[in-house]
Structure formats: structure tokens, C-alpha cells
Coordinates of C-alpha atoms and ligand atoms in Angstrom, one line a residue:
M1140 CA 0.0 0.0 0.0
P1141 CA 1.6 3.2 -1.1
S1142 CA 0.3 5.3 1.8
R1143 CA 1.9 2.9 4.3
T1144 CA 5.2 3.1 2.5
T1145 CA 5.0 6.9 2.5
S1146 CA 4.3 7.0 6.3
R1147 CA 7.0 4.6 7.0
R1148 CA 9.4 6.7 5.0
A1149 CA 8.2 9.8 6.8
L1150 CA 8.9 8.1 10.1
A1151 CA 12.4 7.0 9.0
A1152 CA 13.1 10.6 7.9
A1153 CA 11.9 11.9 11.2
A1154 CA 14.1 9.5 13.1
L1155 CA 17.1 10.6 11.0
V1156 CA 16.3 14.3 11.7
A1157 CA 16.2 13.4 15.4
L1158 CA 19.5 11.6 15.2
A1159 CA 21.1 14.4 13.3
G1160 CA 19.9 16.8 15.9
A1161 CA 21.3 14.6 18.7
G1162 CA 24.6 14.5 17.0
G1163 CA 24.8 18.3 16.9
C1164 CA 24.6 18.3 13.1
T1165 CA 22.6 21.4 12.1
G1166 CA 22.4 20.7 8.4
A1167 CA 18.8 19.6 7.7
A1168 CA 20.0 18.6 4.3
D1169 CA 21.5 15.5 5.7
A1170 CA 18.1 14.1 6.8
D1171 CA 17.7 12.0 3.7
P1172 CA 20.8 10.1 2.7
D1173 CA 19.3 9.0 -0.6
R1174 CA 19.0 12.5 -1.9
V1175 CA 21.8 14.9 -2.9
S1176 CA 21.7 17.8 -0.5
V1177 CA 21.9 21.1 -2.3
V1178 CA 21.9 24.6 -0.9
T1179 CA 20.7 27.4 -3.1
A1180 CA 21.3 31.0 -2.4
F1181 CA 18.0 32.6 -3.4
Y1182 CA 14.7 31.8 -5.1
P1183 CA 15.3 31.6 -8.9
L1184 CA 18.3 29.3 -8.2
Q1185 CA 16.1 27.2 -5.9
F1186 CA 13.4 27.1 -8.6
V1187 CA 15.9 25.8 -11.2
T1188 CA 17.6 23.4 -8.9
E1189 CA 14.3 21.9 -7.7
R1190 CA 13.0 21.5 -11.3
V1191 CA 16.3 20.0 -12.5
G1192 CA 17.0 17.9 -9.4
G1193 CA 13.5 16.5 -9.0
D1194 CA 13.2 13.8 -6.3
A1195 CA 16.9 13.1 -6.5
V1196 CA 17.9 16.2 -4.5
R1197 CA 16.9 17.9 -1.3
V1198 CA 17.1 21.7 -1.7
T1199 CA 17.6 24.1 1.1
S1200 CA 17.3 27.8 0.2
L1201 CA 19.3 30.4 2.2
A1202 CA 16.9 33.3 1.4
K1203 CA 13.4 32.8 2.8
P1204 CA 10.2 33.8 1.1
G1205 CA 9.4 37.5 1.7
A1206 CA 13.0 38.5 2.4
E1207 CA 14.9 40.7 0.1
P1208 CA 17.9 38.5 -0.8
H1209 CA 20.6 41.1 -1.8
D1210 CA 21.5 41.9 1.8
L1211 CA 20.9 38.4 3.2
E1212 CA 22.8 37.8 6.4
L1213 CA 23.6 34.2 7.3
N1214 CA 23.1 32.7 10.8
P1215 CA 25.4 29.9 12.0
Q1216 CA 22.9 27.3 11.0
Q1217 CA 22.9 28.5 7.4
V1218 CA 26.7 28.5 7.4
A1219 CA 26.5 24.9 8.6
Q1220 CA 24.2 24.1 5.8
I1221 CA 26.8 25.4 3.4
T1222 CA 29.4 23.4 5.1
D1223 CA 27.3 20.2 4.9
A1224 CA 25.8 20.5 1.4
K1225 CA 27.0 18.3 -1.4
V1226 CA 26.5 21.1 -3.9
I1227 CA 26.0 24.8 -3.3
V1228 CA 24.3 26.9 -6.1
Y1229 CA 24.9 30.6 -5.8
L1230 CA 25.5 33.7 -7.9
K1231 CA 28.8 35.4 -7.2
G1232 CA 28.5 39.1 -6.8
F1233 CA 24.8 39.1 -5.8
Q1234 CA 24.9 38.4 -2.0
P1235 CA 28.1 39.4 -0.3
A1236 CA 27.4 37.3 2.8
V1237 CA 26.9 34.2 0.7
D1238 CA 30.1 34.9 -1.3
E1239 CA 32.1 35.2 1.9
A1240 CA 30.7 32.0 3.4
V1241 CA 31.1 30.1 0.2
A1242 CA 34.7 31.3 -0.1
Q1243 CA 35.4 30.0 3.4
E1244 CA 33.3 26.8 3.5
G1245 CA 32.4 25.9 -0.1
G1246 CA 35.6 24.2 -1.3
D1247 CA 35.0 22.4 -4.6
R1248 CA 31.3 21.9 -3.9
T1249 CA 30.2 25.2 -5.3
F1250 CA 28.5 26.1 -8.5
D1251 CA 28.6 29.8 -9.4
V1252 CA 25.8 30.4 -12.0
S1253 CA 27.4 33.6 -13.1
T1254 CA 29.9 31.3 -15.0
A1255 CA 27.0 29.8 -17.0
T1256 CA 26.3 32.8 -19.2
P1257 CA 28.3 36.0 -19.8
L1258 CA 27.0 38.8 -17.5
L1259 CA 26.1 42.2 -18.8
T1260 CA 27.8 45.2 -17.4
A1261 CA 25.2 47.5 -15.7
S1262 CA 24.9 51.0 -16.9
A1263 CA 23.9 53.3 -14.1
G1264 CA 20.2 52.9 -14.7
G1265 CA 20.1 55.5 -17.5
H1266 CA 19.9 54.9 -21.2
D1267 CA 21.1 56.7 -24.3
H1268 CA 19.0 58.7 -26.7
E1269 CA 20.0 58.7 -30.3
G1270 CA 22.5 61.5 -31.1
E1271 CA 22.7 62.4 -27.5
A1272 CA 25.4 61.6 -24.9
G1273 CA 24.1 59.3 -22.2
H1274 CA 22.3 62.0 -20.3
A1275 CA 21.1 60.0 -17.3
E1276 CA 24.4 58.2 -16.8
E1277 CA 26.4 61.0 -15.2
S1278 CA 24.2 61.3 -12.2
G1279 CA 24.4 57.6 -11.3
D1280 CA 25.3 57.1 -7.7
E1281 CA 25.4 53.3 -8.2
H1282 CA 28.3 51.0 -8.5
A1283 CA 28.4 50.0 -12.2
G1284 CA 29.7 46.5 -12.7
P1285 CA 28.5 43.0 -13.6
D1286 CA 24.7 42.9 -13.4
P1287 CA 23.6 39.8 -11.4
H1288 CA 19.9 39.8 -12.4
V1289 CA 20.5 37.2 -15.1
W1290 CA 17.4 35.1 -14.3
L1291 CA 15.0 37.7 -15.8
D1292 CA 16.0 36.5 -19.3
P1293 CA 14.3 33.1 -19.5
T1294 CA 16.7 31.9 -22.2
R1295 CA 19.6 32.6 -19.9
L1296 CA 17.9 30.8 -17.1
A1297 CA 17.5 27.8 -19.4
T1298 CA 21.3 27.8 -20.0
I1299 CA 21.8 28.0 -16.2
A1300 CA 19.5 25.0 -15.8
D1301 CA 21.6 23.0 -18.3
K1302 CA 24.7 23.8 -16.3
V1303 CA 23.0 23.0 -13.0
A1304 CA 22.1 19.6 -14.5
E1305 CA 25.8 19.1 -15.4
R1306 CA 26.9 20.0 -11.9
L1307 CA 24.4 17.7 -10.3
G1308 CA 25.3 14.9 -12.6
A1309 CA 29.0 15.3 -11.6
A1310 CA 28.0 15.1 -7.9
D1311 CA 25.6 12.2 -8.5
P1312 CA 26.5 10.3 -11.7
A1313 CA 23.8 7.7 -11.1
H1314 CA 21.1 10.3 -11.9
A1315 CA 23.0 12.3 -14.5
A1316 CA 20.6 11.4 -17.3
D1317 CA 17.6 12.3 -15.3
Y1318 CA 19.1 15.8 -14.5
T1319 CA 19.8 16.3 -18.2
A1320 CA 16.2 15.3 -19.2
R1321 CA 14.6 17.5 -16.6
A1322 CA 16.7 20.5 -17.6
K1323 CA 15.6 19.9 -21.2
A1324 CA 12.0 19.9 -20.2
L1325 CA 12.4 23.1 -18.2
R1326 CA 14.2 24.7 -21.2
T1327 CA 11.1 23.9 -23.3
E1328 CA 8.9 25.8 -20.8
L1329 CA 11.3 28.7 -20.6
E1330 CA 11.5 29.0 -24.4
T1331 CA 7.7 29.0 -24.5
L1332 CA 7.7 31.9 -22.0
D1333 CA 10.4 33.6 -24.1
R1334 CA 8.2 33.4 -27.2
E1335 CA 5.2 34.8 -25.3
Y1336 CA 7.3 37.8 -24.2
A1337 CA 8.7 38.4 -27.7
Q1338 CA 5.2 38.3 -29.2
S1339 CA 3.4 40.4 -26.6
L1340 CA 6.1 43.0 -26.5
K1341 CA 6.5 43.3 -30.3
N1342 CA 4.1 46.2 -31.0
C1343 CA 4.0 48.7 -28.2
Q1344 CA 3.5 52.5 -27.9
R1345 CA 6.5 52.9 -25.6
R1346 CA 9.5 50.8 -24.8
E1347 CA 10.8 52.5 -21.6
I1348 CA 10.2 51.0 -18.2
V1349 CA 10.7 53.0 -15.1
T1350 CA 11.7 50.5 -12.4
S1351 CA 12.5 50.8 -8.7
H1352 CA 16.0 49.2 -8.7
S1353 CA 17.9 48.4 -11.9
A1354 CA 17.0 44.7 -11.8
F1355 CA 15.6 44.4 -15.4
G1356 CA 18.6 44.9 -17.5
Y1357 CA 18.5 41.4 -19.0
L1358 CA 14.8 41.5 -19.6
A1359 CA 15.2 44.9 -21.3
E1360 CA 18.1 43.6 -23.4
R1361 CA 16.2 40.5 -24.5
Y1362 CA 13.0 42.2 -25.5
Q1363 CA 14.4 45.6 -26.7
L1364 CA 13.1 47.6 -23.8
E1365 CA 14.8 50.5 -22.2
Q1366 CA 15.2 50.4 -18.4
I1367 CA 15.1 53.6 -16.4
G1368 CA 16.1 52.5 -12.9
I1369 CA 15.3 54.8 -10.0
T1370 CA 18.1 53.2 -8.0
G1371 CA 21.1 51.1 -9.0
L1372 CA 21.7 47.3 -8.9
S1373 CA 20.8 47.0 -5.2
P1374 CA 17.4 48.1 -3.8
E1375 CA 19.4 49.4 -0.8
D1376 CA 20.9 52.2 -2.8
E1377 CA 19.4 55.6 -2.0
P1378 CA 18.6 57.6 -5.1
S1379 CA 20.1 61.1 -5.0
A1380 CA 17.9 64.1 -5.4
Q1381 CA 19.5 64.6 -8.9
R1382 CA 18.7 61.0 -9.8
L1383 CA 15.0 61.5 -8.8
A1384 CA 14.8 64.7 -10.8
D1385 CA 16.3 62.9 -13.8
V1386 CA 13.9 60.0 -13.6
V1387 CA 10.9 62.4 -13.4
T1388 CA 12.2 64.1 -16.6
E1389 CA 12.7 60.8 -18.3
A1390 CA 9.3 59.5 -17.3
R1391 CA 7.7 62.7 -18.7
Q1392 CA 9.8 62.7 -21.8
H1393 CA 8.8 59.1 -22.6
Q1394 CA 5.2 59.6 -21.5
A1395 CA 5.4 56.8 -19.0
T1396 CA 2.0 55.7 -17.8
T1397 CA 3.3 53.5 -15.0
I1398 CA 6.1 53.6 -12.5
F1399 CA 7.0 50.2 -11.3
F1400 CA 7.7 49.1 -7.8
E1401 CA 8.6 45.7 -6.3
T1402 CA 7.1 43.2 -4.0
L1403 CA 9.9 43.0 -1.4
A1404 CA 11.0 46.6 -1.2
S1405 CA 9.2 49.8 -0.2
P1406 CA 7.0 51.4 -3.0
K1407 CA 7.4 54.9 -1.5
V1408 CA 9.9 56.4 -4.0
A1409 CA 8.1 54.9 -7.0
E1410 CA 4.8 56.3 -5.7
T1411 CA 6.3 59.7 -5.2
I1412 CA 7.6 59.8 -8.8
A1413 CA 4.3 58.4 -10.1
R1414 CA 2.4 61.3 -8.4
E1415 CA 4.9 63.8 -9.7
V1416 CA 4.5 62.8 -13.3
G1417 CA 0.8 61.8 -13.1
A1418 CA 1.4 58.2 -13.8
K1419 CA 0.1 55.2 -11.8
S1420 CA 2.3 52.8 -9.9
A1421 CA 2.2 49.0 -10.4
V1422 CA 4.2 45.9 -9.4
L1423 CA 7.0 44.6 -11.7
D1424 CA 8.5 41.7 -9.7
P1425 CA 12.2 41.2 -10.1
I1426 CA 11.6 37.6 -8.7
E1427 CA 14.5 37.9 -6.2
G1428 CA 12.3 36.0 -3.8
L1429 CA 8.7 34.8 -3.6
Q1430 CA 6.1 36.5 -1.4
P1431 CA 5.3 34.4 1.6
G1432 CA 2.4 32.0 1.1
T1433 CA 2.3 32.4 -2.6
T1434 CA 1.3 29.5 -4.8
G1435 CA 3.1 31.1 -7.7
D1436 CA 6.5 30.2 -9.2
Y1437 CA 9.1 31.8 -11.5
L1438 CA 7.0 31.0 -14.6
S1439 CA 3.7 32.4 -13.2
V1440 CA 5.3 35.5 -11.8
M1441 CA 7.0 36.2 -15.1
R1442 CA 3.6 35.9 -16.8
T1443 CA 2.1 38.3 -14.3
N1444 CA 5.0 40.7 -15.1
L1445 CA 4.3 40.4 -18.8
T1446 CA 0.7 41.4 -18.3
A1447 CA 1.9 44.5 -16.3
L1448 CA 4.4 45.4 -19.0
T1449 CA 2.0 45.1 -21.9
S1450 CA -0.5 47.3 -20.1
A1451 CA 2.1 49.9 -19.1
L1452 CA 3.7 50.1 -22.5
G1453 CA 0.4 50.0 -24.6
C1454 CA 1.3 46.9 -26.5
S1455 CA -1.2 45.5 -29.0
Ligands
ZN292 ZN1 18.3 43.2 -7.4
ZN293 ZN1 15.3 58.7 -22.1

């Protein structure tokens, strides 16, 4: 009887957790010895690893739902999870605390997804007009550098999924073919999403998106949009008065109907700018983490984002 097997398995798992606890081992990832324990640094990497790993892995995410992951701080238990994991999937340059812990504890068990696909260099949230020097760039108070928000291009996320499959296959050769097959299935779904984006954003009245922090560089590049970021690569950056004034000018110039804010950061600045230019504000989710209790996933949030974009940009 399957239900009996399941409950017996659950009991065995519970016993193992108890044993692990008694032994002072803090890594919950050790609870099921049949599965490869994988630590992922934040949601999109968790999504990919769970989809590619399937029931052969046990994934622990360092960033919890509802928490903004850029400035994640690790408690000792999370550092222990990194120490105990068989594979650690992270994105170098996105979360300083994770970079540091991985450098100290990760050894050769790490997979840095920024090596999977070349990263874009972030401009300072501004964009160029034809025949004009980059007018918004000069005021940027943000650290330009590699832009980590690579998951917002679904085709790049598909490439990351392929590489995660390779990495899991190296750690667990017995399931290598399964990892490859699941990455391929995920790629199909991501490419479908990519086609929906390309089609829906083909004919639009505007192509400029005013966003809270400059998280949408890859999305903008993939679908020929122009990102006007209020702050830089991190939501923690405080926009200068000059930057705010520039964004207002830009928003007016491009007749923006919508100023976008995020789910995990304060909407205040976006709302102020929206009032100033007579636009509305709406959510465009950078999918750095899920909202607590949501039933959505990367694919569904991307589709919600697409609806918000086509409405804001007047796409037909
Ligand atoms: Zn970000
Ligand atoms: Zn402009």
C-alpha cells in the first residue's frame, strides 16, 4: 500500500532528523541520505535546482520567502548548511554574505551560476537617446559592474538550468541522465515563456520601463526595452535628489503611464515619482524572492509581469 510506504518513509526521515539533531549536526539537508543535499542562495536558483533535481535532490534555500535577498545575512545554522551540502548553487556578486561563506566553506562543492552565461555590465540605470550623450548616466550614484539579475532573461535561465544539470550529474552520476532530461523539459517551458514575451512586446507604444531598482537589464536587453532604474543594482541604494529629478524628466519625456515598484521593497519612492508625473504605480516583480504564502513560481510571476508590461507600454 503506497500510503503505508509513505508514512514509514516519513517516520524514518523523522528519526534521521532526530539523530542528526542529537549529533549536533545542524544541516537539515543530511536528513535523507538517498538525496543529494543542495543549498541554493535565493529563489530563482532554488526554482531551477528543484526542477532539474526533482526527487533526487533535497534543496535548502538560504533566502526565505518575503526576504529581500541582496543583503541576506547568514546565521550559524545557514553557514553549517553550506558546510554540509554536497552542492552549493549561488551567484557570485549578488549576495556578499553568501560569497564570503562560500569562499570559506564551499571548497569544490560550489557552482557559481554567473559562470554559466556571460554577465552584462550594468549601466547606471540610464539609457542613451539617439544622437545624445548618455544623459542620465552621469548622475548615477550606483556602482556599475556586472549585473547579477540574469534570471530575468528566460533563455539565460535555461542555460543556467543546463549547467546545474551538469553540476548535479557530476556530484551524482547515477542520476545524470535524469538531470539532463529535466533541464531539457524546463528549457522547453522557458522557451515558450520567451516566445510569449517576444510576441506580446512586439508592438508597443512605448519601450521605456521605469523601475525601482535596476533589476531588469537582462529582460530589457532580451526584448528591446529601455530600463530607467530609479536606484542602481541594489534596492538598498538611496537615489540622489538629482537622480530622482532625472527620472521624473525621463518619465515625462517618454510619457510613461506607469512607475514600477517591487514586491519585497518599499514602494514609496516609486509612488512619489508616479504622483509627480501623473502616472500610476504598479508591481513589476524582479523575482528575487517569492512572497510568503504564494502559490506562484518563477513562470507564473514572469507571466504576471508580462501582463503588467503590456498594459504599461500600450502593447497590442
Ligand atoms: Zn536586485
Ligand atoms: Zn530617455
